C-alpha atoms as one frame of an Amber mdcrd trajectory, in Angstrom:
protein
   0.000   0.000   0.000   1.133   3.505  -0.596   2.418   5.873   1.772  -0.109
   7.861   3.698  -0.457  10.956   5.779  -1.761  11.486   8.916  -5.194  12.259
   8.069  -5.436   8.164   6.801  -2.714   6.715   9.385  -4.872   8.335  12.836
  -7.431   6.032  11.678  -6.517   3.124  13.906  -9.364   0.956  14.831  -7.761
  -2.466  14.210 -10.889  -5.027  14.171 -14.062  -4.136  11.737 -16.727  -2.979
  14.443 -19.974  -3.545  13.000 -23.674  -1.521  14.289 -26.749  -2.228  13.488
 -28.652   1.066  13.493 -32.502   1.493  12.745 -35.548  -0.430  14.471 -36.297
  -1.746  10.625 -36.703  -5.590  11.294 -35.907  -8.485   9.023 -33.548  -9.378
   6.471 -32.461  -6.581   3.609 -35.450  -6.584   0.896 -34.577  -6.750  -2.502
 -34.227  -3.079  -4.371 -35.795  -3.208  -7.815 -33.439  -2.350 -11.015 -31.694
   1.385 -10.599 -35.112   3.892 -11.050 -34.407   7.572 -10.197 -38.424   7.968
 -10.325 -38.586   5.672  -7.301 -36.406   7.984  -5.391 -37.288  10.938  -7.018
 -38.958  14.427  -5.510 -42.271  15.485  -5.420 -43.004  18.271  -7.836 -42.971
  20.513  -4.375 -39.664  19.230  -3.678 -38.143  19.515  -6.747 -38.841  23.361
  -7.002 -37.683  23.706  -3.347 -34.838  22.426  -4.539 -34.355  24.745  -7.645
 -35.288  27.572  -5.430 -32.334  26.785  -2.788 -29.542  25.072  -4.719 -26.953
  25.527  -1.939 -28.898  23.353   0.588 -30.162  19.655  -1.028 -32.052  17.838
   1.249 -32.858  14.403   1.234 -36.089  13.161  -0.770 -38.504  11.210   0.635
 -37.792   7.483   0.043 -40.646   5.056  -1.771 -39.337   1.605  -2.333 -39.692
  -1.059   0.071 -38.068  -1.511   3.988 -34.568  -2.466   3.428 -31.320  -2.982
   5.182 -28.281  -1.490   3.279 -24.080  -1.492   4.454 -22.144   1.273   4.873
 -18.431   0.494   5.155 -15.392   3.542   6.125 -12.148   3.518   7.659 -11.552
   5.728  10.788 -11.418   5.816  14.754 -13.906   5.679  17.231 -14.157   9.313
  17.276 -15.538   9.090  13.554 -17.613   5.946  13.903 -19.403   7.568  16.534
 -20.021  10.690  14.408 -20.997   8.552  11.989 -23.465   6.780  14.021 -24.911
  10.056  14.838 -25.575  10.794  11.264 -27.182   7.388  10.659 -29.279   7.626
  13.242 -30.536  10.767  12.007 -30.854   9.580   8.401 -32.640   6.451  10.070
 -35.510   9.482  11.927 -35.975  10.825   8.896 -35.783   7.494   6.266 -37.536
   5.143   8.591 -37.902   2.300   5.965 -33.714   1.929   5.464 -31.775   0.978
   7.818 -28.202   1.584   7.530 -25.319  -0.718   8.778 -22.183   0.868   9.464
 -18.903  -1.188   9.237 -15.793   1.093  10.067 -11.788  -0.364  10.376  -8.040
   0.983   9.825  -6.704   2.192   6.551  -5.252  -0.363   5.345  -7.388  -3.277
   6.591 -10.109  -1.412   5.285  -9.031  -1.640   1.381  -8.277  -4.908   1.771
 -11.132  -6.017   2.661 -12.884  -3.839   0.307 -10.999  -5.520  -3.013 -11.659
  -8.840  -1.564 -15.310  -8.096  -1.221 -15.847  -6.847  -4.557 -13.832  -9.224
  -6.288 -16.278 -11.899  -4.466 -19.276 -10.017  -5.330 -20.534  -8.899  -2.166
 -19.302  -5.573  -1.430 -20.750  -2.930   0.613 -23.985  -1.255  -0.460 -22.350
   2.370  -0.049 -18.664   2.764   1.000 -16.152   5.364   1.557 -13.812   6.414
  -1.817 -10.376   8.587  -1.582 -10.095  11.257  -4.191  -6.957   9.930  -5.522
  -8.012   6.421  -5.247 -11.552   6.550  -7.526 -10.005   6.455 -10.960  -9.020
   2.931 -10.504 -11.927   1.648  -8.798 -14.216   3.516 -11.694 -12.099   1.656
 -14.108 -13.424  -1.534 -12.557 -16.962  -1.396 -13.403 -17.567  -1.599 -10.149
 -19.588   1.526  -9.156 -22.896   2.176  -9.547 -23.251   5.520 -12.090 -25.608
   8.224 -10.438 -26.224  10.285 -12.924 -29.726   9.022 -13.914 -30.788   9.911
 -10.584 -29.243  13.255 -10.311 -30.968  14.392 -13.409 -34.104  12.931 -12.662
 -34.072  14.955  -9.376 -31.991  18.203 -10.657 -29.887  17.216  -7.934 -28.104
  20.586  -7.416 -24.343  19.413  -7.864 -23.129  23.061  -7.515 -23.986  23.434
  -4.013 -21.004  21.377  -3.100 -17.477  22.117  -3.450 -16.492  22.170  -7.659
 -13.070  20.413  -7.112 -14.583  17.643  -4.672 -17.880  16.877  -6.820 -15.297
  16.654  -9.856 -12.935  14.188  -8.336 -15.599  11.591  -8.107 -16.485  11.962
 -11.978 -15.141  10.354 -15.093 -13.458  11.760 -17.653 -16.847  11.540 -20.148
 -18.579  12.785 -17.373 -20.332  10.341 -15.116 -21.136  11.340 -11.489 -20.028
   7.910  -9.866 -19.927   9.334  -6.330 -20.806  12.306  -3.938 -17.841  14.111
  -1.885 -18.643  13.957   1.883 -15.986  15.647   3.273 -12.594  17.172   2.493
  -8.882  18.060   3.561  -6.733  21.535   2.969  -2.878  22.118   3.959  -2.121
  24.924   6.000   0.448  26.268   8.449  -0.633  25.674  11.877   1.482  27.505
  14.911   2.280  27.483  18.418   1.289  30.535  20.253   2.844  30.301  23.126
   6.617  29.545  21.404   5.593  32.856  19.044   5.236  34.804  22.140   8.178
  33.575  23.922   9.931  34.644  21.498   8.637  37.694  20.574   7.512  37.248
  16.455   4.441  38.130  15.258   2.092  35.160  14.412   2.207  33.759  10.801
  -0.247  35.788   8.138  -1.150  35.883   4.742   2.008  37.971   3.675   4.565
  35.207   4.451   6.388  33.597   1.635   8.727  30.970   1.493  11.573  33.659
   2.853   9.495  34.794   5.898   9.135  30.982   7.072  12.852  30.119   6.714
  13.215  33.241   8.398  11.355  32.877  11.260  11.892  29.343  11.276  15.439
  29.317  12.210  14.650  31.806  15.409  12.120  29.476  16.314  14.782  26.268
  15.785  16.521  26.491  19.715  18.865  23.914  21.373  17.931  25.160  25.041
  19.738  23.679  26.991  23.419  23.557  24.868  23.908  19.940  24.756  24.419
  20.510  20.848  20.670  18.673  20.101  17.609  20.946  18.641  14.824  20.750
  21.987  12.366  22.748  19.808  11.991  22.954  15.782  10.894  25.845  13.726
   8.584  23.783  11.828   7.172  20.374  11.258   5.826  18.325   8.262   5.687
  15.107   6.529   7.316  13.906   3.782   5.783  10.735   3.387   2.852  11.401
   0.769   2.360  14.288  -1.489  -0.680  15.573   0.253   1.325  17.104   2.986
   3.149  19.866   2.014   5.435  18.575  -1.310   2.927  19.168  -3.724   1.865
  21.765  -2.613   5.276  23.256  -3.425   5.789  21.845  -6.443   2.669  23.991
  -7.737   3.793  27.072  -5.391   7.188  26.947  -7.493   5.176  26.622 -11.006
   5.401  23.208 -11.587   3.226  20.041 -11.653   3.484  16.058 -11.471   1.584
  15.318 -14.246   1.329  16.980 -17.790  -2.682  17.950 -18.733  -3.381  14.739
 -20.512  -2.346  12.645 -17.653  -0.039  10.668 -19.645   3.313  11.322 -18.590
   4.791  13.160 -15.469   6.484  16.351 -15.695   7.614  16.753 -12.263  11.228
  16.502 -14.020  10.797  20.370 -14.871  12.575  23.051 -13.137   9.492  24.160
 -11.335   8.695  21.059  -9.884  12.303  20.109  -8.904  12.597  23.275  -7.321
   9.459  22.755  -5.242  10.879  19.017  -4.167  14.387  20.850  -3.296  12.807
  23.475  -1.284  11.793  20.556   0.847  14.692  18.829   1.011  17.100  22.145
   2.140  14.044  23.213   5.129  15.511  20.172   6.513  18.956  19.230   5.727
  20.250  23.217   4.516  18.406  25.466   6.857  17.593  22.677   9.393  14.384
  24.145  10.661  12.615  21.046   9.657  13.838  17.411  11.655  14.935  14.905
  10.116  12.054  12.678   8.948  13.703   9.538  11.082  13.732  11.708  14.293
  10.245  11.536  14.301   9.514   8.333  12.880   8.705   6.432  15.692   6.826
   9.191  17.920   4.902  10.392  15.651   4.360  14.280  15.399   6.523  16.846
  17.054   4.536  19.944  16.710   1.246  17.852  18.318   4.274  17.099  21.229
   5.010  20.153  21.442   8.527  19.922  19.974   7.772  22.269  16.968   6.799
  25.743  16.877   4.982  25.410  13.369   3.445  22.461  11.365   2.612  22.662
   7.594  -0.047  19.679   7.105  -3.893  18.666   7.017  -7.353  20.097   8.559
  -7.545  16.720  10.491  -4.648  18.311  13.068  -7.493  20.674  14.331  -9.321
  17.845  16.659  -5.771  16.200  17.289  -4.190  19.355  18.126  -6.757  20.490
  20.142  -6.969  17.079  22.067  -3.340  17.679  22.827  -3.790  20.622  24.855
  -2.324  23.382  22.295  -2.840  26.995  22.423  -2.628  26.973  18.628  -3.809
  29.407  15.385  -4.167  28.886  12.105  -2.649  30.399   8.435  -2.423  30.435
   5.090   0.238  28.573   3.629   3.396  30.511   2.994   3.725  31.440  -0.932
   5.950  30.210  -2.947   7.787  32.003  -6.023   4.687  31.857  -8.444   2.330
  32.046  -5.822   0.048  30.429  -2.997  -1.109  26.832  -3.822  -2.641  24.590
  -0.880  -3.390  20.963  -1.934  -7.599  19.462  -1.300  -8.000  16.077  -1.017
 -11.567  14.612  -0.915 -13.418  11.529   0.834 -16.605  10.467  -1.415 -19.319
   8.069  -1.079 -19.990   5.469  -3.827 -22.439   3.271  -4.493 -21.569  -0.508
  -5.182 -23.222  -1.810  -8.848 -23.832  -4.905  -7.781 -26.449  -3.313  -4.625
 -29.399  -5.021  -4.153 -31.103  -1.331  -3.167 -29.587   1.352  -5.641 -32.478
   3.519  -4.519 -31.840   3.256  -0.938 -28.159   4.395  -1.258 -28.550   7.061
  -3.579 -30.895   8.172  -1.352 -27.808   7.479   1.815 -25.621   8.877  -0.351
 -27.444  12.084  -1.006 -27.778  12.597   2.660 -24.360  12.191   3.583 -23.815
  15.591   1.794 -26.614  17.447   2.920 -26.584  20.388   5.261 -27.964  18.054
   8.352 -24.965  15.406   7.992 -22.597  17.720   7.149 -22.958  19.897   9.929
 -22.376  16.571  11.978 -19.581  15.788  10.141 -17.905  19.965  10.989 -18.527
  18.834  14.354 -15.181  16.338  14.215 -13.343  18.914  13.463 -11.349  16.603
  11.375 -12.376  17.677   8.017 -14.150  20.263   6.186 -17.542  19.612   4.898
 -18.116  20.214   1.231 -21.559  21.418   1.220 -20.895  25.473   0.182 -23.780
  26.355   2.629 -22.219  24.873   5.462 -18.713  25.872   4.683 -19.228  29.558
   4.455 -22.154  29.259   7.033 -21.557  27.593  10.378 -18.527  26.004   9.570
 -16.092  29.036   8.792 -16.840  30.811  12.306 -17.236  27.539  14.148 -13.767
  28.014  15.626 -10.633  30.253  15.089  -8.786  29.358  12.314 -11.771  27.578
  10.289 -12.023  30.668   8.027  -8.459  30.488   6.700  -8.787  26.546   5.790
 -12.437  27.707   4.544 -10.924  30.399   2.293  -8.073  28.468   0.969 -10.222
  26.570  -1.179  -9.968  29.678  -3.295  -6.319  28.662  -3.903  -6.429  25.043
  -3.967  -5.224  22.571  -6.236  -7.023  19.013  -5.856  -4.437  16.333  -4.741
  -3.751  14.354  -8.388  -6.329  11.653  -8.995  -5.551   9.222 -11.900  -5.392
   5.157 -12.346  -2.147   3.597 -11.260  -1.626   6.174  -8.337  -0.833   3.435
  -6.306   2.185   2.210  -8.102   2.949   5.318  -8.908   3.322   7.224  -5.710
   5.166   3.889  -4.213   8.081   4.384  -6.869   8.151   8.104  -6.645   7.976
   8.501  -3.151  10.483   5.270  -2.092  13.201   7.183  -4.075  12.512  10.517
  -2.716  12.364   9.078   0.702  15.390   7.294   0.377  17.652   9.678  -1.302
  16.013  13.004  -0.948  14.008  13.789   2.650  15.548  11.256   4.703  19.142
  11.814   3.709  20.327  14.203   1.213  22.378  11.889  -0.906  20.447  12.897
  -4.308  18.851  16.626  -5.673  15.275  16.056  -6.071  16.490  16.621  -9.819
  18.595  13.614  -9.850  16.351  11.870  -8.304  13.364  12.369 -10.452  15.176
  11.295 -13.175  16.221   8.487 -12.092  12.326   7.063 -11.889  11.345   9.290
 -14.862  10.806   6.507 -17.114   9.443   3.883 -14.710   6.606   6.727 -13.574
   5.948   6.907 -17.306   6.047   3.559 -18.077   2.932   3.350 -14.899   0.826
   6.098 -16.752   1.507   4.624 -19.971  -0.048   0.944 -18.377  -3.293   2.371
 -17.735
């Protein structure tokens, strides 16, 4: 399995818990053929619909009582959310009941290719942005576009990027986003005050935070070892900060027709070296093995700034941190953040289509999603409940609100799997965890096997 960041290794549940939720008796009832109609609005609904696009609520379901799986990866924290939400779908869809199924990362996508491959998947189940293209390639999703354009299901009232990641390149809608992640710089307050620096704002650029990262980088008591870092990140997957630069320096991993990488141009290089010198040059940034075992040093309180996901908000809060929130520092051809979306997809061999698109639907309405802020572990992608409740629900929510204005969605394509397991091995290896190669020299050296992947597909 690939490298992953935080946001997927915190999930740590180990056994698949299973809850039955609902008072809906009996076995699961058969689901006649995929029919929008079935599960489509009244004519009152449907122009309350048209009349508030930025809100979709869930239409009233018709077909007959029926049990229906719902399978994610997370902790307990999120099941529990979860349950929360199904519970209220349950109050308001009496005749589904919905059975949640929740485990680790990696269990979970095991289990999930062993289940489809045997036929008996889940009826709805958690998709990764990055992770859809290959799983859409499978013919194994159920397409929803009949029923969003029996409904005029109001698409635009979620996030653009997020809806689009779930979508296929001739344009079917084979999931809904349900919630999504932004990079940005997160700092201590008390170390800023200590030492006297203004917090971070939208005005810092790659300068300001080597700058203020090396007064912040402090061996206090003179045994020759760093006690506190001027900033933290991860250099494990993409998501966390490295693409991010890569974009901020005017380059890109992959060229428009998704056929071959690029990230062999200057722009992208210099993006990748930017990492590399933080951490080996300017040594602001630990060395990735330093942290390896203990996991993150700004959460510990080792670091006085962290560049990485939304999902540090509940963590860092649980930690006890008087923390705030900014933009990420621009680079030399601007500010670029990196989204990454969860979606929900439906499976094509479900026995109740209508039931989940119905589930489905839900998940991104204002009702769930307002459950789903709650975590504090992700942004929710319905636009009425990101500007609304979510962006002055605490301080800091605003800036990873706002920076989906800047965003570039975290690269979605078949064979990202192989593909970010050669890339990242080598830059690992030879770039972040010791600097024995440029991140020049070492994207050429896996130049042609990354091609070679994207040519496979």
């Amino acid at each position: 399995m690939f490298a992953t960041s935080t946001r997927t290794r915190i999930a740590a549940v180990g056994a698949m818990v299973s809850l039955l939720v609902g008072a809906c008796g009996g076995a699961a009832s058969p689901s006649p053929s995929p029919n929008p109609s079935a599960a489509g609005p009244s004519s009152e609904a449907s122009a309350n619909a048209s009349a508030s696009p930025a809100a979709p609520s869930p239409t009233a379901y018709g077909g007959p009582a029926t049990t229906i799986e719902y399978s994610i990866w997370g902790d307990p924290t999120e099941l529990k959310n979860q349950q929360a939400i199904v519970n209220s779908f349950h109050a308001a869809e009496p005749r589904i009941t919905v059975k949640v199924t929740v485990s680790d990362w990696e269990p979970y996508w095991d289990k999930l290719q062993t289940l489809l491959a045997g036929g008996a998947a889940p009826d709805v189940f958690a998709m990764d942005g990055p992770l859809f293209p290959d799983y859409a390639g499978r013919d194994v999703l159920l397409d929803l576009s009949s029923y969003i354009q029996a409904e005029s299901y109001p698409l635009s009232s979620l996030a653009d990027l997020a809806v689009k990641d779930f979508a296929t390149s001739d344009g079917r809608q084979m999931g809904l986003p349900r919630d999504l992640n932004v990079i940005a710089l997160f700092y201590n307050k008390k170390m800023f005050d200590a030492a006297g620096i203004p917090y971070p704002d939208d005005s810092w650029d790659w300068n300001k935070l080597i700058e203020v990262g090396k007064k912040l980088t402090l061996d206090k008591n003179k045994d020759g070892k760093i006690d506190q870092w001027g900033l933290y990140t991860e250099t494990t997957d993409m998501e966390n900060y490295w693409s991010s630069l890569v974009w901020q320096n005017g380059g890109d991993i992959l060229a428009p027709d998704g056929k071959t990488t690029v990230l062999d141009s200057p722009g992208a290089t210099g993006g990748l070296q930017f990492l590399q010198d933080l951490i080996w040059k300017h040594k602001i940034v630990p060395d990735p093995a330093l942290f390896a075992e203990t996991g993150d040093a700004f959460e510990q309180g080792k670091a006085a700034m962290e560049i990485n996901g939304s999902w540090l908000v509940a963590t860092d809060e649980a930690a006890g941190l008087s923390f705030g929130i900014a933009p990420i520092p621009a680079g030399p051809a601007g500010r670029v953040t990196s989204i990454n979306p969860t979606g929900a997809v439906v499976y094509k061999g479900t026995k109740s289509p209508d039931a989940a698109w119905v589930f489905v639907k839900y998940l991104a309405s204002p009702a769930a999603q307002q459950k789903i802020m709650a975590l504090k572990a992700s942004l929710p992608v319905n636009k009425e409940v990101l500007a609304g409740p979510y962006s002055s629900s605490f301080d800091g929510a605003k800036v990873l609100a706002d920076a989906l204005a800047y965003a570039h969605i975290k690269p979605s394509f078949k064979g990202y799997n192989e593909f970010t397991t050669e890339l990242q091995a080598e830059l690992d290896e030879h770039v972040f965890n010791a600097p024995d190669e440029s991140a020049a020299e070492a994207v050429a050296k896996v130049k042609d096997k990354l091609n070679s992947i994207l040519a496979s597909q």
